[in-house]
């Protein structure tokens, strides 16, 4: 099995915290889609023996695409790749793009999962983030998706938002509890350099909440989730009724994927490669049938670090047998000694030869993962 990722680097408004690759100039969209289709064709040799079980439109804002444009891209994919019978095909959407007509139209193209970037239901928090939608539009978007026939709906929320209190975070989660969504991704807001939010914070116009509040919000989320049918199957991801994201699970399980579009990353055969993060240069290169790419061959140490970093974040955990068989003996010896120490501190536990973070360990996951890295 393998996955495909399609990057749609266009947005209609700048979210203040955003450091992703995107452009607010939609004039090049048609040329970009044409370039994407060329890249999809050029890369097909990479996956001659793979069956694709997930396709993911990420961004940017993929819901700036019309159904006809999505159809064009999916047609190019189906023409060039072998696709599983029931692939998971996800479209990331902004709530205010999601009329019932739009949802029905994208569904008829083959999209069967919607990932809605809500972030908060609280209008003041949305204003601080400079999001396009209101809390009410966010709720309406989920109902529009459901009434259009989507049963596989995930939403994104953020905590650690400036001016967010424990009370408004609890209110956000109480809205989620009543919504017909089967998946939730919740991330702490990261203050990235070169973002508008970073500038506002530096100028003293906005204050980032204390770490202690963000930690308490995450703790509350972990206690809230099981009470409302959500299983925390990865540190930031929660599923109802085992409706895990197959696409993300593929990433965490080291399954190969190809990424198409400006700034998109690919991974296969222990190699990572990524396209230039510049729409005009990407379009220009593809018009000459070349892919503007950089490549990195992963060393044993890189592969080990990546395995630890991704798998320890999942509830599946790190497979000891895999560490013993896939890496040199010295790696396994070091890993075993480190795990004994973490077990004494009750930060990890072992189940069926898999090492998993405990609730206490989850709270310290970043520092634990850092100490386990081979450098
Ligand atoms: S919609 Fe997403 S990619 Fe676009 S500016 Fe907002 S956070 Fe960034």
Tab-separated table of N, CA and C in Angstrom, residues 78-168:
chain	number	residue	atom	x	y	z
A	78	UNK	N	-5.986	8.590	-11.311
A	78	UNK	CA	-6.554	7.273	-11.659
A	78	UNK	C	-5.966	6.753	-12.971
A	79	UNK	N	-5.599	7.673	-13.854
A	79	UNK	CA	-5.046	7.255	-15.155
A	79	UNK	C	-3.632	6.668	-14.992
A	80	UNK	N	-2.896	7.155	-13.993
A	80	UNK	CA	-1.472	6.809	-13.909
A	80	UNK	C	-1.085	5.874	-12.769
A	81	UNK	N	-1.994	5.641	-11.837
A	81	UNK	CA	-1.634	4.832	-10.654
A	81	UNK	C	-2.668	3.739	-10.450
A	82	UNK	N	-2.224	2.706	-9.739
A	82	UNK	CA	-3.146	1.632	-9.400
A	82	UNK	C	-3.795	1.985	-8.051
A	83	UNK	N	-5.112	2.161	-8.050
A	83	UNK	CA	-5.813	2.640	-6.851
A	83	UNK	C	-6.617	1.496	-6.228
A	84	UNK	N	-6.535	1.375	-4.918
A	84	UNK	CA	-7.284	0.319	-4.196
A	84	UNK	C	-8.789	0.497	-4.410
A	85	UNK	N	-9.550	-0.532	-4.093
A	85	UNK	CA	-10.998	-0.490	-4.341
A	85	UNK	C	-11.705	0.623	-3.559
A	86	UNK	N	-11.364	0.726	-2.282
A	86	UNK	CA	-12.032	1.760	-1.469
A	86	UNK	C	-10.998	2.687	-0.846
A	87	UNK	N	-10.384	3.528	-1.651
A	87	UNK	CA	-9.337	4.388	-1.079
A	87	UNK	C	-9.950	5.449	-0.180
A	88	UNK	N	-9.173	5.889	0.791
A	88	UNK	CA	-9.589	7.045	1.600
A	88	UNK	C	-9.138	8.284	0.815
A	89	UNK	N	-10.073	9.150	0.449
A	89	UNK	CA	-9.709	10.359	-0.321
A	89	UNK	C	-10.182	11.578	0.464
A	90	UNK	N	-9.219	12.287	1.031
A	90	UNK	CA	-9.520	13.383	1.963
A	90	UNK	C	-9.317	14.730	1.291
A	91	UNK	N	-10.212	15.654	1.590
A	91	UNK	CA	-10.062	17.046	1.151
A	91	UNK	C	-10.054	17.932	2.393
A	92	UNK	N	-8.978	18.697	2.573
A	92	UNK	CA	-8.981	19.700	3.641
A	92	UNK	C	-9.850	20.874	3.193
A	93	UNK	N	-10.704	21.365	4.084
A	93	UNK	CA	-11.648	22.424	3.723
A	93	UNK	C	-11.642	23.537	4.756
A	94	UNK	N	-11.912	24.730	4.289
A	94	UNK	CA	-12.193	25.844	5.196
A	94	UNK	C	-13.708	25.906	5.403
A	95	UNK	N	-14.179	26.111	6.624
A	95	UNK	CA	-15.629	26.050	6.864
A	95	UNK	C	-16.454	26.934	5.939
A	96	UNK	N	-15.956	28.141	5.639
A	96	UNK	CA	-16.810	29.028	4.847
A	96	UNK	C	-16.834	28.695	3.358
A	97	UNK	N	-16.102	27.672	2.933
A	97	UNK	CA	-16.228	27.200	1.544
A	97	UNK	C	-17.294	26.114	1.424
A	98	UNK	N	-17.808	25.652	2.594
A	98	UNK	CA	-18.547	24.391	2.576
A	98	UNK	C	-20.068	24.542	2.536
A	99	UNK	N	-20.564	24.987	1.402
A	99	UNK	CA	-22.018	24.942	1.205
A	99	UNK	C	-22.388	23.475	0.946
A	100	UNK	N	-23.677	23.170	1.080
A	100	UNK	CA	-24.109	21.792	0.772
A	100	UNK	C	-23.816	21.470	-0.687
A	101	UNK	N	-23.997	22.470	-1.568
A	101	UNK	CA	-23.758	22.236	-3.000
A	101	UNK	C	-22.287	21.852	-3.218
A	102	UNK	N	-21.395	22.575	-2.546
A	102	UNK	CA	-19.969	22.283	-2.727
A	102	UNK	C	-19.649	20.878	-2.206
A	103	UNK	N	-20.194	20.558	-1.030
A	103	UNK	CA	-19.919	19.227	-0.449
A	103	UNK	C	-20.413	18.124	-1.396
A	104	UNK	N	-21.610	18.312	-1.921
A	104	UNK	CA	-22.165	17.283	-2.834
A	104	UNK	C	-21.314	17.175	-4.087
A	105	UNK	N	-20.870	18.324	-4.585
A	105	UNK	CA	-20.092	18.324	-5.834
A	105	UNK	C	-18.757	17.605	-5.645
A	106	UNK	N	-18.084	17.869	-4.510
A	106	UNK	CA	-16.774	17.206	-4.329
A	106	UNK	C	-16.965	15.716	-4.035
A	107	UNK	N	-18.094	15.406	-3.388
A	107	UNK	CA	-18.360	13.989	-3.126
A	107	UNK	C	-18.546	13.234	-4.446
A	108	UNK	N	-19.188	13.882	-5.403
A	108	UNK	CA	-19.422	13.193	-6.675
A	108	UNK	C	-18.113	12.990	-7.442
A	109	UNK	N	-17.053	13.727	-7.063
A	109	UNK	CA	-15.735	13.499	-7.699
A	109	UNK	C	-15.011	12.310	-7.065
A	110	UNK	N	-15.467	11.868	-5.913
A	110	UNK	CA	-14.791	10.743	-5.251
A	110	UNK	C	-14.241	11.080	-3.871
A	111	UNK	N	-14.309	12.347	-3.463
A	111	UNK	CA	-13.852	12.696	-2.101
A	111	UNK	C	-14.783	11.988	-1.103
A	112	UNK	N	-14.197	11.257	-0.139
A	112	UNK	CA	-15.058	10.552	0.826
A	112	UNK	C	-14.722	10.888	2.281
A	113	UNK	N	-13.814	11.844	2.465
A	113	UNK	CA	-13.473	12.267	3.841
A	113	UNK	C	-13.182	13.765	3.800
A	114	UNK	N	-13.774	14.507	4.736
A	114	UNK	CA	-13.518	15.947	4.794
A	114	UNK	C	-12.767	16.276	6.077
A	115	UNK	N	-11.736	17.068	5.933
A	115	UNK	CA	-10.969	17.523	7.092
A	115	UNK	C	-11.183	19.034	7.197
A	116	UNK	N	-11.927	19.440	8.213
A	116	UNK	CA	-12.352	20.842	8.294
A	116	UNK	C	-11.460	21.606	9.282
A	117	UNK	N	-10.838	22.665	8.788
A	117	UNK	CA	-9.924	23.466	9.622
A	117	UNK	C	-10.711	24.466	10.453
A	118	UNK	N	-11.172	24.035	11.607
A	118	UNK	CA	-12.033	24.888	12.434
A	118	UNK	C	-11.191	25.716	13.411
A	119	UNK	N	-10.302	25.095	14.112
A	119	UNK	CA	-9.376	25.709	15.097
A	119	UNK	C	-10.073	26.181	16.366
A	120	UNK	N	-11.209	26.847	16.246
A	120	UNK	CA	-11.937	27.267	17.448
A	120	UNK	C	-13.373	27.587	17.034
A	121	UNK	N	-14.295	27.468	17.990
A	121	UNK	CA	-15.675	27.886	17.739
A	121	UNK	C	-15.940	29.267	18.340
A	122	UNK	N	-14.903	29.832	18.911
A	122	UNK	CA	-15.038	31.079	19.664
A	122	UNK	C	-14.630	32.238	18.740
A	123	UNK	N	-15.551	33.155	18.472
A	123	UNK	CA	-15.286	34.194	17.466
A	123	UNK	C	-14.073	35.061	17.795
A	124	UNK	N	-13.880	35.373	19.072
A	124	UNK	CA	-12.750	36.228	19.445
A	124	UNK	C	-11.418	35.501	19.158
A	125	UNK	N	-11.379	34.196	19.432
A	125	UNK	CA	-10.155	33.425	19.152
A	125	UNK	C	-9.917	33.339	17.643
A	126	UNK	N	-10.982	33.178	16.886
A	126	UNK	CA	-10.845	33.109	15.420
A	126	UNK	C	-10.345	34.450	14.876
A	127	UNK	N	-10.801	35.534	15.493
A	127	UNK	CA	-10.365	36.865	15.050
A	127	UNK	C	-8.868	37.053	15.326
A	128	UNK	N	-8.423	36.602	16.491
A	128	UNK	CA	-7.003	36.728	16.835
A	128	UNK	C	-6.131	35.927	15.864
A	129	UNK	N	-6.656	34.787	15.434
A	129	UNK	CA	-5.904	33.945	14.488
A	129	UNK	C	-6.032	34.439	13.046
A	130	UNK	N	-6.970	35.409	12.846
A	130	UNK	CA	-7.285	35.932	11.510
A	130	UNK	C	-7.838	34.834	10.598
A	131	UNK	N	-8.639	33.956	11.167
A	131	UNK	CA	-9.312	32.938	10.346
A	131	UNK	C	-10.452	33.587	9.569
A	132	UNK	N	-10.885	32.926	8.480
A	132	UNK	CA	-11.909	33.501	7.610
A	132	UNK	C	-13.316	33.312	8.153
A	133	UNK	N	-13.519	32.303	9.007
A	133	UNK	CA	-14.879	31.902	9.356
A	133	UNK	C	-15.239	32.303	10.795
A	134	UNK	N	-16.538	32.193	11.092
A	134	UNK	CA	-17.018	32.413	12.461
A	134	UNK	C	-17.277	31.043	13.109
A	135	UNK	N	-17.541	31.074	14.430
A	135	UNK	CA	-17.865	29.835	15.141
A	135	UNK	C	-19.129	29.188	14.585
A	136	UNK	N	-20.102	30.040	14.269
A	136	UNK	CA	-21.372	29.521	13.743
A	136	UNK	C	-21.159	28.850	12.375
A	137	UNK	N	-20.349	29.496	11.529
A	137	UNK	CA	-20.062	28.889	10.213
A	137	UNK	C	-19.358	27.546	10.374
A	138	UNK	N	-18.519	27.453	11.405
A	138	UNK	CA	-17.804	26.188	11.635
A	138	UNK	C	-18.802	25.073	11.948
A	139	UNK	N	-19.749	25.363	12.833
A	139	UNK	CA	-20.760	24.346	13.185
A	139	UNK	C	-21.596	24.010	11.947
A	140	UNK	N	-22.006	25.048	11.218
A	140	UNK	CA	-22.827	24.815	10.017
A	140	UNK	C	-22.097	23.966	8.992
A	141	UNK	N	-20.778	24.141	8.893
A	141	UNK	CA	-20.018	23.397	7.875
A	141	UNK	C	-20.060	21.894	8.151
A	142	UNK	N	-20.004	21.527	9.434
A	142	UNK	CA	-20.050	20.096	9.776
A	142	UNK	C	-21.422	19.526	9.409
A	143	UNK	N	-22.476	20.283	9.704
A	143	UNK	CA	-23.827	19.806	9.372
A	143	UNK	C	-24.031	19.759	7.855
A	144	UNK	N	-23.460	20.731	7.149
A	144	UNK	CA	-23.582	20.715	5.673
A	144	UNK	C	-22.915	19.460	5.121
A	145	UNK	N	-21.749	19.120	5.678
A	145	UNK	CA	-21.036	17.912	5.210
A	145	UNK	C	-21.879	16.672	5.480
A	146	UNK	N	-22.427	16.603	6.685
A	146	UNK	CA	-23.230	15.423	7.058
A	146	UNK	C	-24.473	15.306	6.170
A	147	UNK	N	-25.164	16.425	6.016
A	147	UNK	CA	-26.411	16.401	5.232
A	147	UNK	C	-26.144	16.159	3.750
A	148	UNK	N	-24.910	16.376	3.318
A	148	UNK	CA	-24.578	16.090	1.914
A	148	UNK	C	-24.153	14.640	1.733
A	149	UNK	N	-24.101	13.899	2.834
A	149	UNK	CA	-23.788	12.472	2.704
A	149	UNK	C	-22.424	12.057	3.218
A	150	UNK	N	-21.646	13.005	3.769
A	150	UNK	CA	-20.336	12.603	4.319
A	150	UNK	C	-20.516	12.023	5.714
A	151	UNK	N	-19.956	10.834	5.934
A	151	UNK	CA	-19.998	10.281	7.278
A	151	UNK	C	-18.594	10.294	7.890
A	152	UNK	N	-17.600	10.519	7.055
A	152	UNK	CA	-16.223	10.514	7.543
A	152	UNK	C	-15.728	11.961	7.593
A	153	UNK	N	-15.863	12.553	8.785
A	153	UNK	CA	-15.552	13.988	8.941
A	153	UNK	C	-14.574	14.160	10.099
A	154	UNK	N	-13.493	14.872	9.831
A	154	UNK	CA	-12.552	15.196	10.908
A	154	UNK	C	-12.441	16.711	11.015
A	155	UNK	N	-12.183	17.187	12.218
A	155	UNK	CA	-11.984	18.638	12.382
A	155	UNK	C	-10.658	18.889	13.109
A	156	UNK	N	-10.096	20.060	12.855
A	156	UNK	CA	-8.872	20.497	13.554
A	156	UNK	C	-9.245	21.546	14.584
A	157	UNK	N	-8.674	21.425	15.769
A	157	UNK	CA	-8.819	22.464	16.795
A	157	UNK	C	-7.435	22.866	17.290
A	158	UNK	N	-7.368	24.053	17.870
A	158	UNK	CA	-6.109	24.518	18.465
A	158	UNK	C	-6.328	24.904	19.915
A	159	UNK	N	-5.304	24.661	20.719
A	159	UNK	CA	-5.321	25.209	22.073
A	159	UNK	C	-4.033	26.023	22.246
A	160	UNK	N	-3.948	26.741	23.342
A	160	UNK	CA	-2.787	27.640	23.507
A	160	UNK	C	-2.925	28.887	22.642
A	161	UNK	N	-4.156	29.216	22.257
A	161	UNK	CA	-4.411	30.417	21.441
A	161	UNK	C	-4.357	31.651	22.361
A	162	UNK	N	-3.767	32.760	21.890
A	162	UNK	CA	-3.767	33.973	22.715
A	162	UNK	C	-5.187	34.320	23.186
A	163	UNK	N	-5.281	34.707	24.422
A	163	UNK	CA	-6.556	35.080	25.074
A	163	UNK	C	-7.492	33.887	25.323
A	164	UNK	N	-7.098	32.701	24.890
A	164	UNK	CA	-7.960	31.542	25.157
A	164	UNK	C	-7.838	31.193	26.651
A	165	UNK	N	-8.957	30.918	27.254
A	165	UNK	CA	-8.940	30.525	28.663
A	165	UNK	C	-9.289	29.038	28.749
A	166	UNK	N	-9.158	28.486	29.944
A	166	UNK	CA	-9.571	27.100	30.139
A	166	UNK	C	-11.066	26.981	29.858
A	167	UNK	N	-11.785	28.022	30.229
A	167	UNK	CA	-13.232	27.993	30.050
A	167	UNK	C	-13.611	27.951	28.566
A	168	UNK	N	-12.969	28.806	27.736
A	168	UNK	CA	-13.336	28.806	26.303
A	168	UNK	C	-12.864	27.508	25.642
